[in-house]
Coordinates of C-alpha atoms and ligand atoms in Angstrom, one line a residue:
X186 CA 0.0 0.0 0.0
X187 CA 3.2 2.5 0.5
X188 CA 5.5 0.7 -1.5
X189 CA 5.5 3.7 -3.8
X190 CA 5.8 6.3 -1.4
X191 CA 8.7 4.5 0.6
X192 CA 10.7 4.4 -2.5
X193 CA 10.1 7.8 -3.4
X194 CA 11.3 9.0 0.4
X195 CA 14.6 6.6 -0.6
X196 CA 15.5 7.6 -3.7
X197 CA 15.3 11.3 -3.3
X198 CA 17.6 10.6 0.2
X199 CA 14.4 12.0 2.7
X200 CA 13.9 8.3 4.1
X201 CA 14.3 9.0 8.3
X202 CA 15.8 6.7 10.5
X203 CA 15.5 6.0 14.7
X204 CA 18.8 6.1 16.0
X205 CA 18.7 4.3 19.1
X206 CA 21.8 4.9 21.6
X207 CA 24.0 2.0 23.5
X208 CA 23.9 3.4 27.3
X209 CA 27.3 4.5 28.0
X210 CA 28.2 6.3 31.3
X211 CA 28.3 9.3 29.8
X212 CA 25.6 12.4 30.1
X213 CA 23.6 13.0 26.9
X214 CA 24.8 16.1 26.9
X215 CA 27.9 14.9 26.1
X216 CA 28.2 11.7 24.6
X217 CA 26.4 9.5 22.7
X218 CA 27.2 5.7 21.7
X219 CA 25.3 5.0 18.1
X220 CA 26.3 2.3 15.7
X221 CA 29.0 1.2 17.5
X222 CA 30.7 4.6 17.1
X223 CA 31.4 6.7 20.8
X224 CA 30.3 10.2 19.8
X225 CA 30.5 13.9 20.6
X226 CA 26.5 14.6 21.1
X227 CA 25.6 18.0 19.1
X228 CA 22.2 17.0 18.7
X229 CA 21.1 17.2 22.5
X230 CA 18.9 19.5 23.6
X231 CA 19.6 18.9 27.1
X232 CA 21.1 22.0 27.2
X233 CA 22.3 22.0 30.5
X234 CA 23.4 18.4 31.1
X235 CA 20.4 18.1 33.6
X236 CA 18.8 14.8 32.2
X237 CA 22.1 13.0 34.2
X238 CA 22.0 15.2 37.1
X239 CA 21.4 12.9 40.9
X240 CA 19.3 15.7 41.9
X241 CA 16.8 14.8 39.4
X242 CA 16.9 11.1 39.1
X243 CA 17.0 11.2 43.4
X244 CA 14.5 12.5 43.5
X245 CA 12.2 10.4 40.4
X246 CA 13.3 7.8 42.5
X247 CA 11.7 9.0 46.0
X248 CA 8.8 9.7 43.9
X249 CA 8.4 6.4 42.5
X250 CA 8.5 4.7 46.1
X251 CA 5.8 6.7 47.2
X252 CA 3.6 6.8 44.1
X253 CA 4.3 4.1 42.1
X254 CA 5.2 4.5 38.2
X255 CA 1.6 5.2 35.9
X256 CA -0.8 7.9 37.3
X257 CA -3.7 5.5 36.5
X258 CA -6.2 7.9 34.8
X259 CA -6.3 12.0 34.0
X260 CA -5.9 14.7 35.9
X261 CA -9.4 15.2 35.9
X262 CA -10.0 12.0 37.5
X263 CA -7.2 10.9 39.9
X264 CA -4.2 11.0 38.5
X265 CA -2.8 14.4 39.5
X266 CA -0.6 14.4 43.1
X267 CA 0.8 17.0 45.1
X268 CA 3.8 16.9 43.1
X269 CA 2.0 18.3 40.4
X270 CA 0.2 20.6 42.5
X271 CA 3.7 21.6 43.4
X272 CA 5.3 22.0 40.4
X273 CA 2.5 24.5 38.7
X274 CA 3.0 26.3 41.7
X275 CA 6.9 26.7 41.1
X276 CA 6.0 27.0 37.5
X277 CA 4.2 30.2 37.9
X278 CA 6.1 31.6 40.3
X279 CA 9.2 30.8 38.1
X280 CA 7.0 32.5 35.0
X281 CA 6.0 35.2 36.9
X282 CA 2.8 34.5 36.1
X283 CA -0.8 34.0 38.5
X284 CA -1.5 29.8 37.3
X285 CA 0.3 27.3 35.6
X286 CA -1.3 24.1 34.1
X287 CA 1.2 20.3 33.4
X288 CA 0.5 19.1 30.0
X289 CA 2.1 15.8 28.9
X290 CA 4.4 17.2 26.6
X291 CA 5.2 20.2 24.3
X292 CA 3.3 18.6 21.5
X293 CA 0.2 17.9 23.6
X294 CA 0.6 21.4 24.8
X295 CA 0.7 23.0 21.5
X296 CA -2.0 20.8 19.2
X297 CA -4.6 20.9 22.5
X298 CA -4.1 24.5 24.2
X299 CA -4.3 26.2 20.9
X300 CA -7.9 24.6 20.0
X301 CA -9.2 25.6 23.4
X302 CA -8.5 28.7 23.1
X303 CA -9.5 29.6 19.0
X304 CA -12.0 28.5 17.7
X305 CA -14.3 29.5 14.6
X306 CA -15.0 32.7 14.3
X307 CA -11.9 33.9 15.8
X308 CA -8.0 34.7 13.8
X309 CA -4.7 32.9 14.7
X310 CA -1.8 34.6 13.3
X311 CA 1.1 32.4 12.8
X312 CA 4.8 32.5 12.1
X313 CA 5.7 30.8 9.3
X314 CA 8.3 28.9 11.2
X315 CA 6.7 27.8 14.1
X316 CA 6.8 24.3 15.0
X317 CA 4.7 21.4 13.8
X318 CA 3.0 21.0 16.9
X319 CA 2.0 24.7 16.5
X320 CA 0.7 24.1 13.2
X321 CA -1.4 21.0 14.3
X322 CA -2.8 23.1 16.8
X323 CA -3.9 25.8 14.2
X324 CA -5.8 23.0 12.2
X325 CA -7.7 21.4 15.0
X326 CA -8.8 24.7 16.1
X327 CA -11.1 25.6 12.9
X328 CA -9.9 29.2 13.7
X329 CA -9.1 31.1 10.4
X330 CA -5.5 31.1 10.0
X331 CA -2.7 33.4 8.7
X332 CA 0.6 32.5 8.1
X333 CA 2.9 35.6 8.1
X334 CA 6.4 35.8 7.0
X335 CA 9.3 35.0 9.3
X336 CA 9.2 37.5 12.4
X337 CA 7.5 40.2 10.3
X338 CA 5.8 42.3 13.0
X339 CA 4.6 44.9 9.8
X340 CA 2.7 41.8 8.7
X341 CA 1.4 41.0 12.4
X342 CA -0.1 44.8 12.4
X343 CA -1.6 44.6 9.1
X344 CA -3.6 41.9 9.7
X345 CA -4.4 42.5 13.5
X346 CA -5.8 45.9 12.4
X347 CA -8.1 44.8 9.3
X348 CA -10.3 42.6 11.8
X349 CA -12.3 43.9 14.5
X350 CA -14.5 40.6 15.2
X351 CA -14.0 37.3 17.2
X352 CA -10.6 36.6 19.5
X353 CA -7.4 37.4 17.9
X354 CA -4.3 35.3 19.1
X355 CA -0.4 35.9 17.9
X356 CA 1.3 32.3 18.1
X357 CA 5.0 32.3 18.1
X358 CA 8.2 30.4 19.0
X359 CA 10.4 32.5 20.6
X360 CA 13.6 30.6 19.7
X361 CA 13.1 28.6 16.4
X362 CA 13.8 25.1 16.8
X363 CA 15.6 24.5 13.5
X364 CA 17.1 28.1 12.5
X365 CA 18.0 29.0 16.0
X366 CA 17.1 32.8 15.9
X367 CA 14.6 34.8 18.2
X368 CA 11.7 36.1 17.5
X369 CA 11.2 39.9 18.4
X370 CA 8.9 39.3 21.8
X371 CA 9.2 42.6 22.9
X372 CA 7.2 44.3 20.0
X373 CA 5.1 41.6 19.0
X374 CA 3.7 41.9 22.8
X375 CA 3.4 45.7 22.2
X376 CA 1.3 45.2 18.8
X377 CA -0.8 42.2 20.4
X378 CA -1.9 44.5 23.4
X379 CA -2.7 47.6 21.2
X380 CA -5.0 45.3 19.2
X381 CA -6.3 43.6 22.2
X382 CA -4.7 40.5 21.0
X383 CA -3.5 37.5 22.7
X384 CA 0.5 36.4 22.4
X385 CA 1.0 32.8 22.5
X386 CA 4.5 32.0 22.8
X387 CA 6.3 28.8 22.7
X388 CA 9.3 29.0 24.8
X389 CA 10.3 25.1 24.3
X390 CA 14.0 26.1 23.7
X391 CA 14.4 29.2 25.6
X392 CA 13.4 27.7 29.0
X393 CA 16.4 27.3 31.4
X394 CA 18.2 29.1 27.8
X395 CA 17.1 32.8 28.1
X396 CA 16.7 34.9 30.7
X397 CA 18.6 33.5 33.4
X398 CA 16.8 30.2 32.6
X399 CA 13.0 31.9 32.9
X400 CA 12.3 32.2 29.1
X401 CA 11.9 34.6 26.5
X402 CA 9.9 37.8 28.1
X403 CA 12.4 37.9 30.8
X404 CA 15.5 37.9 28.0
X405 CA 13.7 41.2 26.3
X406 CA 12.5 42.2 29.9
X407 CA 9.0 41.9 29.1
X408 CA 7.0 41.8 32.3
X409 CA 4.3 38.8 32.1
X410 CA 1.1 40.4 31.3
X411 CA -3.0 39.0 30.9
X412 CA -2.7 38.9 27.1
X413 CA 0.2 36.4 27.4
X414 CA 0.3 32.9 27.3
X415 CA 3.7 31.3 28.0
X416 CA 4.2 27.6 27.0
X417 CA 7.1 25.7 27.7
X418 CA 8.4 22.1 28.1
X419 CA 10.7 20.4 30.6
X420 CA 11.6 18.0 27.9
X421 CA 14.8 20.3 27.0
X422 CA 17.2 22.3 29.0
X423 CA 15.2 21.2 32.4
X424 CA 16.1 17.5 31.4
X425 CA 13.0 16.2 32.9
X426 CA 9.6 15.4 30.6
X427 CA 6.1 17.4 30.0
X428 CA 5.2 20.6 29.3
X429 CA 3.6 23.7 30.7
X430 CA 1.3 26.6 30.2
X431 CA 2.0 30.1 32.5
X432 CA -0.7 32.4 32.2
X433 CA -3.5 34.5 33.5
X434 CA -6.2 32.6 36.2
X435 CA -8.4 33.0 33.4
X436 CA -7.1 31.5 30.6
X437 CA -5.7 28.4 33.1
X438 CA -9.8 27.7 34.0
X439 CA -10.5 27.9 30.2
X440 CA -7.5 25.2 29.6
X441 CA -8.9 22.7 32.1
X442 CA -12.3 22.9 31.3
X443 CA -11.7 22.7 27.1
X444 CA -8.2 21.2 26.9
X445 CA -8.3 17.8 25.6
X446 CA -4.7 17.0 26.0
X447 CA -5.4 17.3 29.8
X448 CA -8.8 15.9 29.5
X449 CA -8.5 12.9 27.7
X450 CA -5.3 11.8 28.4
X451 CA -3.5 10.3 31.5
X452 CA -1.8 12.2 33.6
X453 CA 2.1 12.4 33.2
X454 CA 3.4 10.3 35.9
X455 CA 4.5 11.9 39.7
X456 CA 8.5 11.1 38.9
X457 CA 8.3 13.2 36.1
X458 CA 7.0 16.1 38.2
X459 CA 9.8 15.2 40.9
X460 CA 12.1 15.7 38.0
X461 CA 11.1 18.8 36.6
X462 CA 10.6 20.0 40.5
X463 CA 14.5 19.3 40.9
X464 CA 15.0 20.7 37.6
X465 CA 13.8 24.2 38.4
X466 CA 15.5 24.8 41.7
X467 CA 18.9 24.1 39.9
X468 CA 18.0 26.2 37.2
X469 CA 17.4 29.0 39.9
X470 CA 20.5 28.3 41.9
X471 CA 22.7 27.7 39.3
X472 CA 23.7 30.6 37.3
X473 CA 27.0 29.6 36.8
X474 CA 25.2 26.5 34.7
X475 CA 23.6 28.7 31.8
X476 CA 26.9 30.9 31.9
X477 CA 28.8 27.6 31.0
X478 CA 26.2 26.9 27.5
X479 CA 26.4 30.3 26.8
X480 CA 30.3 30.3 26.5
X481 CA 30.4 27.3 24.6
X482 CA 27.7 28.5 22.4
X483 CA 29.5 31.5 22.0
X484 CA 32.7 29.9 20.9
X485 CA 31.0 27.3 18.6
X486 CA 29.1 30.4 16.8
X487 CA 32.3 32.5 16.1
X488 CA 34.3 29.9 15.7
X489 CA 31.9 28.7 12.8
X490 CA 31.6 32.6 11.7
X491 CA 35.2 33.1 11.1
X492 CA 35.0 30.2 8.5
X493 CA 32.7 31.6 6.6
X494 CA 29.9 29.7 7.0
X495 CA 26.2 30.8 6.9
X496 CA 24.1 30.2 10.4
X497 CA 20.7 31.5 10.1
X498 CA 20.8 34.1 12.0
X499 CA 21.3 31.9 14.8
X500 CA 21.3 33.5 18.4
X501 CA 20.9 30.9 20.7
X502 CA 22.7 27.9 21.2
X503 CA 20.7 26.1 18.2
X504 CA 23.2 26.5 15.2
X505 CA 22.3 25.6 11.9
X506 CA 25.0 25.2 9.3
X507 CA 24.4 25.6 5.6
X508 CA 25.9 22.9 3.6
X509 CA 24.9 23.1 0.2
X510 CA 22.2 20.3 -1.1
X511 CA 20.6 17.2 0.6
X512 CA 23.8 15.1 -0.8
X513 CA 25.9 17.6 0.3
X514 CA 24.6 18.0 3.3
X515 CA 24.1 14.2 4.2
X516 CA 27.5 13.8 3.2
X517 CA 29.0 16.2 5.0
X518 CA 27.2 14.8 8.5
X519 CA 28.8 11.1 7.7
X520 CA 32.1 13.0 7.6
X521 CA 31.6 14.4 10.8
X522 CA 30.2 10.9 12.6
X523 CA 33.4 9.3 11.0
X524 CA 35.4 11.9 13.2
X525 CA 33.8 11.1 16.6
X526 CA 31.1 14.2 15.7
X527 CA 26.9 13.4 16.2
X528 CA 25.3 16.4 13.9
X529 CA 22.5 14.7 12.1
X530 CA 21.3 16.7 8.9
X531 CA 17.9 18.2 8.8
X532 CA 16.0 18.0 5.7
X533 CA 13.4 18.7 3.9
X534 CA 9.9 18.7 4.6
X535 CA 11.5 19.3 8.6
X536 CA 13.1 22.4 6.8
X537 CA 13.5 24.2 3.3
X538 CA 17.4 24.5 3.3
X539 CA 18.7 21.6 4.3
X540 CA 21.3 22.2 6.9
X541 CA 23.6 20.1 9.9
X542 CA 22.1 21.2 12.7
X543 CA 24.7 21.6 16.1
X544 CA 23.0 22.3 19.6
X545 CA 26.2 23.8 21.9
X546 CA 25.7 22.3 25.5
X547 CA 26.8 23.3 28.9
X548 CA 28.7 19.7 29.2
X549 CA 31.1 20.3 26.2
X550 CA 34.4 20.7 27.0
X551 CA 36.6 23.6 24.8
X552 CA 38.2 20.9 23.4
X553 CA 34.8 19.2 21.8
X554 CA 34.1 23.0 19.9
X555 CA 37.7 23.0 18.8
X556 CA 37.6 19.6 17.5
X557 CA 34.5 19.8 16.0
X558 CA 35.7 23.4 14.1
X559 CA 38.7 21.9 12.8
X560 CA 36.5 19.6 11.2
X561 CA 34.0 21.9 9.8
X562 CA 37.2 23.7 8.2
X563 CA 37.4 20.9 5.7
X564 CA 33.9 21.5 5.0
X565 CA 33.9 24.9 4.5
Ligands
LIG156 C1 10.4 20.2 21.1 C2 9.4 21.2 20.8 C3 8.1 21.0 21.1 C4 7.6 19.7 21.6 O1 7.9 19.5 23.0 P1 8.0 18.0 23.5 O2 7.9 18.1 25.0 O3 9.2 17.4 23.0 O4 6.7 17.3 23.0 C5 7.2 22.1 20.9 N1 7.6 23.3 20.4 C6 8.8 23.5 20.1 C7 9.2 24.8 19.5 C8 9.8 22.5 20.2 O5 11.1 22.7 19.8

């Protein structure tokens, strides 16, 4: 019945592939045993080497004695504990924010918050690189949607001001998963509130990233405000698993009586709010942590700069490298795994350009970015 289409996917080199690791005693956010091969890791987004950390697997592990591994049903039913009581609590005081709500992951967040809180009738505006989970969430909400050019706030206001009925909402990443630049939070919050909009922004990769770890209105020094919704996962830098939603009182009631990510689904289970618990109070006692991934990203960026190659407008510690075509590109990421390097390449449909895509860590060591640059010279 696919026969076709799987040979298509082959023959023009898209075919994807799971690439399940050996366990090594190594952090992720290091190192990475694949095919045999022991590997730098640059396609972690454990950012902060906090997947490995004993404070979070202690205390999973307390958890699970107490609790027990599945939550057994929904939230709604009797699945939720105090641990997740306790980390929407720490959540929104983290966000700045009145109410948090746990979703079961970024994904769930995205394709069931967004349908909750559009509908038809009302106008999503959309960036047109925002993630896919964004983009599922757009469909299932039968809300008219607009797709406006890459962080073009002149396009936001154009089509913010030509409609005056029904809920508008502004849905944005704030750092772009596969070009690694930032969208312009500051003014699009400015532009939403002057047309009595709602900002929905994802902060997947900028929590525990920007802002001393609190996301991306605290990196433009936006204060939190009613017309915005933060979403963000635990899945990346906090090296834990689930997602979350910051917002008004409000909008949290809305989410848990129309959400049916939360409602029809089981509730994540108590070790993984232990985790992400653990998670946050490093992230707020730790500076030193995001000071580390910041210096490495720094010297993998300029170091890949002064070679000449082009990186998206990269500003976080996401770094896309262009490499020419899909061969090209595919063949320049064997190169790297045959020197010790794990930088798969992204193609298309994930992206237009194809690209390798490096993710800087706080575990690297100088030595990893150096390595890793000398190959890329050969490359370049
Ligand atoms: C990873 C990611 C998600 C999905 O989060 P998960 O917790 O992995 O499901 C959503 N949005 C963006 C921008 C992401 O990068």
């Amino acid at each position: 019945m696919y026969k076709k289409e799987l040979k298509n996917l082959k023959e023009s080199m898209l075919m994807r592939q799971i690439r399940d690791r050996k366990f090594i005693k190594e952090p992720i956010a290091h190192k990475i045993r694949i095919n045999g091969a022991e590997l730098v890791n640059f396609a972690s987004n454990d950012y902060l080497g906090l997947s490995s950390r004993p404070e979070l697997v202690n205390a999973a592990e307390a958890s699970l004695h107490l609790y027990g591994f599945g939550a057994g049903s929904s939230r709604l039913l009797s699945g939720g504990t105090e641990l997740h009581a306790e980390l929407e609590e720490k959540t929104a005081a983290f966000k700045g924010t009145e109410a948090a709500l746990l979703l079961n992951s970024g994904y769930t967040a995205n394709s069931s918050a967004i349908p909750a809180l559009a509908g038809s009738g009302d106008l999503i505006l959309s960036d047109e690189l925002n993630h896919a989970s964004i983009i599922d969430g757009c469909r299932l909400s039968r809300a008219e949607t607009a797709i406006y050019r890459h962080c073009d706030t002149e396009e936001i206001e154009k089509f913010l001001s030509s409609r005056s009925s029904g809920r508008k909402i502004v849905v944005t990443d704030s750092v772009f998963s596969m070009n690694g630049d930032i969208a312009p939070i500051d003014r699009i919050s400015k532009i939403c509130m002057h047309y009595g909009a709602l900002l929905y922004i994802d902060d997947a990769h900028a929590t525990g990233v920007l802002g001393r770890g609190r996301g991306s209105l605290a990196h433009f020094g936006t204060a939190p405000a009613e017309h915005i919704i933060q979403m963000g996962t635990y899945s990346k830098a906090l090296g834990s698993f689930g997602a979350y939603i910051a917002a008004s009182k409000e909008i949290i009631t809305i989410l848990i009586n129309k959400c049916r990510g939360l409602i029809f689904s089981t509730a994540l289970p108590a070790c993984a709010a232990a985790a992400s618990i653990a998670a946050l109070k490093i992230v707020e006692q730790e500076g030193s942590l995001i000071e580390k991934l910041w210096l490495n990203r720094q010297r993998l960026f300029s170091g890949i700069e002064k070679l000449g190659l082009s990186t998206f407008n990269s500003s976080s510690p996401i770094i896309p490298v262009k490499t020419g075509n899909i061969e090209q590109t595919s063949a320049h990421s064997k190169l790297l795994f045959s020197r010790g390097f794990y930088a798969p390449a992204i193609r298309p449909p994930s992206v237009s350009v194809p690209r390798i895509r490096l993710t800087a860590t706080a575990s690297h060591t100088e030595e990893d970015i150096d390595s890793l640059l000398s190959t890329l010279r050969e490359i370049s």
